Amino acid sequence: MHVEEESIYALLPAQQEVPTRPARHTSTFSGRVDPKNFAFGQSKAQLHATFGLPNGCNGQHPTQFLRMHERSPVLPDPAPPSNPKTKTRAPVPKRDEVPVCGLQSNKNFITSNAVEVILAKPKKVPQEDFIWTSRPGYGTVPIYLRRNKATVAQEKEQFETFMRMRHEPEAGARVSQLNPSERAELLAHLKRKWARLNDGYQRQPLSTDNDQKKHRKEELERAMSEVEKDIKTLERGEVVMVVDE
């Protein structure tokens, strides 16, 4: 919104202009024109191009009616084919043709038939779908699984016996003190063993995508933990007691 500033010129009354009305427009063309004289942008008015046919001319002549196939397209005469088909078989003999008689052949049909049979591709023999539940030995535990299970059970029993003898020595067993030199030698041997196991562990791949790699990694970890436990036991004190077998 425009706000006028205070001015001395605003004290004078503004002169009002009275608008003048322009003169009325008068067309140069006459307002009374016969409709047939309208050209509608054409140089020459066509017959009934404005308001239709004159009165009495709207009906068609009785003879001017639509006849059958009058507006159907007229096709040209068929031309010979551009790509004629080649006949692969001999034509059928006509009834007035006499067949050729007396032809003879020196072909040995027995030998030719034998050669064709030998060189022919054997036909596929239909085979029934194999039913796995009907095979012999289905549902029984395989021999190698029973053998492996027995081996694992035996190793587990031996390990349990060893651990029991290690933690619970027999009452009549003799106990002797380990010599400091033997203790140092045993400690150095355990450290070398731990270094060898650690080197093998570091050489293992990062991904354990199969059971063999996973089992190998777990075995190395278990062996390293046992060696570390033995090293801590020997480094705990100067006196080490062992059970003589």
Coordinates of C-alpha atoms in Angstrom, one line a residue:
M1 CA 0.0 0.0 0.0
H2 CA 1.4 3.3 -1.1
V3 CA 1.3 6.1 1.5
E4 CA 1.8 9.6 0.3
E5 CA 4.2 11.8 2.3
E6 CA 3.1 15.1 3.6
S7 CA 3.8 17.9 1.0
I8 CA 2.8 21.4 0.4
Y9 CA 1.5 20.5 -3.0
A10 CA -1.1 18.3 -1.3
L11 CA -2.8 21.4 0.1
L12 CA -3.8 22.5 -3.5
P13 CA -6.9 20.9 -4.8
A14 CA -6.2 18.5 -7.7
Q15 CA -7.8 19.3 -11.1
Q16 CA -10.3 16.7 -12.0
E17 CA -10.3 15.5 -15.6
V18 CA -13.7 14.5 -17.1
P19 CA -13.3 11.6 -19.5
T20 CA -14.6 12.2 -23.0
R21 CA -16.8 9.5 -24.6
P22 CA -15.4 8.3 -27.9
A23 CA -17.6 8.4 -31.0
R24 CA -19.8 5.3 -31.7
H25 CA -18.3 2.7 -33.9
T26 CA -20.0 2.3 -37.2
S27 CA -19.2 -0.7 -39.4
T28 CA -18.4 -0.1 -43.0
F29 CA -20.4 -3.2 -44.0
S30 CA -24.1 -3.1 -44.4
G31 CA -26.1 -4.9 -41.7
R32 CA -28.7 -6.2 -44.1
V33 CA -27.1 -8.9 -46.2
D34 CA -28.7 -11.9 -47.9
P35 CA -27.3 -15.2 -46.3
K36 CA -26.5 -16.6 -49.7
N37 CA -24.0 -13.8 -50.2
F38 CA -21.8 -14.9 -47.2
A39 CA -18.5 -16.2 -48.6
F40 CA -17.0 -17.5 -45.2
G41 CA -13.4 -17.0 -46.3
Q42 CA -13.9 -18.6 -49.8
S43 CA -13.3 -16.9 -53.0
K44 CA -16.4 -18.4 -54.5
A45 CA -19.4 -19.7 -52.5
Q46 CA -20.2 -23.3 -53.2
L47 CA -23.7 -24.7 -53.7
H48 CA -25.5 -25.1 -50.3
A49 CA -22.2 -24.6 -48.5
T50 CA -23.8 -22.4 -45.9
F51 CA -27.3 -23.4 -45.0
G52 CA -27.8 -26.7 -46.8
L53 CA -29.8 -27.5 -49.9
P54 CA -32.7 -25.3 -50.9
N55 CA -36.2 -26.3 -50.1
G56 CA -37.4 -29.4 -52.0
C57 CA -33.9 -30.7 -52.8
N58 CA -33.2 -32.6 -49.6
G59 CA -34.6 -35.9 -50.7
Q60 CA -32.6 -38.4 -52.8
H61 CA -33.8 -39.7 -56.2
P62 CA -35.4 -43.1 -56.0
T63 CA -32.7 -44.6 -58.2
Q64 CA -29.8 -43.3 -56.1
F65 CA -29.6 -45.8 -53.3
L66 CA -26.7 -47.8 -51.9
R67 CA -26.3 -51.1 -53.7
M68 CA -24.6 -54.3 -52.5
H69 CA -20.8 -54.3 -52.5
E70 CA -20.9 -50.7 -53.9
R71 CA -18.4 -49.5 -51.3
S72 CA -16.3 -52.7 -51.1
P73 CA -12.6 -52.2 -52.1
V74 CA -11.7 -53.5 -55.5
L75 CA -8.6 -55.8 -55.3
P76 CA -6.2 -56.2 -58.1
D77 CA -5.9 -59.4 -60.0
P78 CA -3.7 -62.0 -58.2
A79 CA -0.1 -62.1 -59.4
P80 CA 2.1 -65.2 -59.5
P81 CA 3.8 -65.9 -56.2
S82 CA 7.2 -64.3 -55.7
N83 CA 8.6 -67.2 -53.7
P84 CA 7.1 -70.4 -55.1
K85 CA 7.4 -73.6 -53.1
T86 CA 9.8 -76.3 -54.3
K87 CA 8.4 -79.8 -54.6
T88 CA 10.4 -82.2 -52.4
R89 CA 8.5 -85.3 -53.4
A90 CA 8.0 -86.8 -56.8
P91 CA 4.6 -86.2 -58.3
V92 CA 2.0 -88.9 -58.2
P93 CA 2.0 -90.9 -61.5
K94 CA -0.9 -90.3 -63.7
R95 CA -3.2 -93.1 -64.6
D96 CA -2.1 -93.1 -68.2
E97 CA 1.6 -93.5 -67.3
V98 CA 3.1 -97.0 -67.6
P99 CA 5.3 -98.0 -64.7
V100 CA 8.9 -99.0 -65.4
C101 CA 9.3 -102.8 -65.1
G102 CA 12.3 -105.1 -65.1
L103 CA 14.6 -103.0 -62.8
Q104 CA 17.2 -105.0 -61.0
S105 CA 19.7 -104.1 -58.2
N106 CA 23.0 -105.7 -57.1
K107 CA 22.5 -104.4 -53.5
N108 CA 23.1 -106.9 -50.7
F109 CA 20.2 -106.1 -48.5
I110 CA 21.3 -108.5 -45.7
T111 CA 24.7 -106.8 -45.4
S112 CA 23.2 -103.3 -45.7
N113 CA 20.6 -104.0 -43.0
A114 CA 23.3 -105.4 -40.7
V115 CA 25.5 -102.3 -41.2
E116 CA 22.5 -100.0 -40.5
V117 CA 21.6 -101.8 -37.3
I118 CA 25.3 -101.7 -36.1
L119 CA 25.6 -98.0 -36.8
A120 CA 22.2 -97.0 -35.6
K121 CA 21.8 -95.1 -32.3
P122 CA 20.5 -97.3 -29.5
K123 CA 17.0 -96.5 -28.3
K124 CA 16.5 -95.3 -24.8
V125 CA 15.2 -98.0 -22.5
P126 CA 12.5 -96.7 -20.1
Q127 CA 13.7 -96.9 -16.5
E128 CA 11.6 -96.9 -13.5
D129 CA 12.2 -94.3 -10.7
F130 CA 14.5 -95.7 -8.0
I131 CA 12.8 -95.9 -4.6
W132 CA 15.4 -95.3 -2.0
T133 CA 13.3 -96.7 0.8
S134 CA 13.2 -100.1 -0.9
R135 CA 17.0 -100.5 -1.2
P136 CA 18.7 -103.1 1.0
G137 CA 20.1 -101.7 4.3
Y138 CA 17.7 -98.7 4.4
G139 CA 17.2 -97.5 8.0
T140 CA 20.2 -99.2 9.5
V141 CA 23.2 -97.4 10.9
P142 CA 26.2 -97.6 8.5
I143 CA 29.3 -99.6 9.6
Y144 CA 31.6 -96.6 9.4
L145 CA 29.4 -94.6 11.8
R146 CA 29.4 -97.4 14.3
R147 CA 33.1 -97.7 14.0
N148 CA 33.7 -94.0 14.5
K149 CA 31.3 -93.9 17.4
A150 CA 33.2 -96.8 19.1
T151 CA 36.5 -95.0 18.5
V152 CA 35.2 -91.7 19.9
A153 CA 33.9 -93.5 23.0
Q154 CA 37.2 -95.3 23.6
E155 CA 39.2 -92.0 23.3
K156 CA 36.8 -90.3 25.7
E157 CA 37.2 -93.1 28.2
Q158 CA 41.0 -92.9 28.0
F159 CA 40.9 -89.1 28.4
E160 CA 38.6 -89.4 31.5
T161 CA 40.9 -92.0 33.0
F162 CA 44.0 -89.8 32.4
M163 CA 42.3 -86.8 33.9
R164 CA 41.2 -88.8 36.9
M165 CA 44.7 -90.2 37.5
R166 CA 46.0 -86.6 37.1
H167 CA 43.8 -85.0 39.7
E168 CA 43.2 -87.9 42.0
P169 CA 46.5 -89.9 42.5
E170 CA 46.2 -93.3 44.0
A171 CA 46.8 -93.7 47.7
G172 CA 49.8 -96.0 47.3
A173 CA 51.5 -93.9 44.7
R174 CA 54.9 -92.4 45.3
V175 CA 55.3 -88.7 45.2
S176 CA 58.6 -87.0 44.5
Q177 CA 59.9 -83.5 44.1
L178 CA 60.8 -82.2 40.7
N179 CA 64.4 -81.2 40.3
P180 CA 64.9 -77.4 39.5
S181 CA 66.9 -78.2 36.4
E182 CA 64.2 -80.7 35.2
R183 CA 61.6 -78.1 36.1
A184 CA 63.4 -75.4 34.0
E185 CA 63.9 -77.9 31.1
L186 CA 60.2 -78.9 31.2
L187 CA 59.1 -75.3 31.3
A188 CA 61.3 -74.4 28.3
H189 CA 59.9 -77.5 26.5
L190 CA 56.3 -76.4 27.2
K191 CA 57.0 -72.9 26.0
R192 CA 58.5 -74.2 22.7
K193 CA 55.5 -76.4 22.3
W194 CA 53.2 -73.5 22.9
A195 CA 55.1 -71.4 20.4
R196 CA 54.8 -74.2 17.8
L197 CA 51.1 -74.6 18.5
N198 CA 50.6 -70.8 18.3
D199 CA 52.5 -70.7 15.0
G200 CA 50.2 -73.3 13.6
Y201 CA 47.1 -71.5 15.0
Q202 CA 48.2 -68.2 13.4
R203 CA 48.6 -70.0 10.0
Q204 CA 45.0 -71.1 10.0
P205 CA 42.6 -69.3 7.6
L206 CA 40.2 -66.7 9.0
S207 CA 37.1 -68.4 7.5
T208 CA 36.1 -71.8 8.9
D209 CA 33.7 -72.8 6.1
N210 CA 33.9 -76.5 6.6
D211 CA 34.0 -79.0 9.5
Q212 CA 37.6 -79.9 9.0
K213 CA 38.9 -76.4 9.4
K214 CA 36.6 -75.8 12.4
H215 CA 37.8 -79.1 14.1
R216 CA 41.4 -78.2 13.5
K217 CA 41.0 -74.7 15.0
E218 CA 39.2 -76.1 18.1
E219 CA 41.9 -78.8 18.5
L220 CA 44.7 -76.2 18.5
E221 CA 42.9 -73.9 20.9
R222 CA 42.3 -76.8 23.3
A223 CA 46.0 -77.9 23.1
M224 CA 47.2 -74.3 23.7
S225 CA 45.0 -73.9 26.7
E226 CA 46.3 -77.1 28.2
V227 CA 49.9 -76.1 27.6
E228 CA 49.2 -72.6 29.2
K229 CA 47.7 -74.3 32.2
D230 CA 50.8 -76.5 32.6
I231 CA 53.1 -73.5 32.3
K232 CA 51.2 -71.6 34.9
T233 CA 51.3 -74.6 37.2
L234 CA 55.1 -74.9 36.9
E235 CA 55.6 -71.1 37.3
R236 CA 53.5 -71.0 40.4
G237 CA 56.3 -72.0 42.8
E238 CA 59.7 -73.5 43.0
V239 CA 58.6 -76.7 44.5
V240 CA 56.8 -79.1 42.1
M241 CA 55.6 -82.5 43.2
V242 CA 55.0 -85.3 40.7
V243 CA 53.4 -88.7 41.1
D244 CA 55.6 -91.6 40.1
E245 CA 53.9 -94.2 38.1

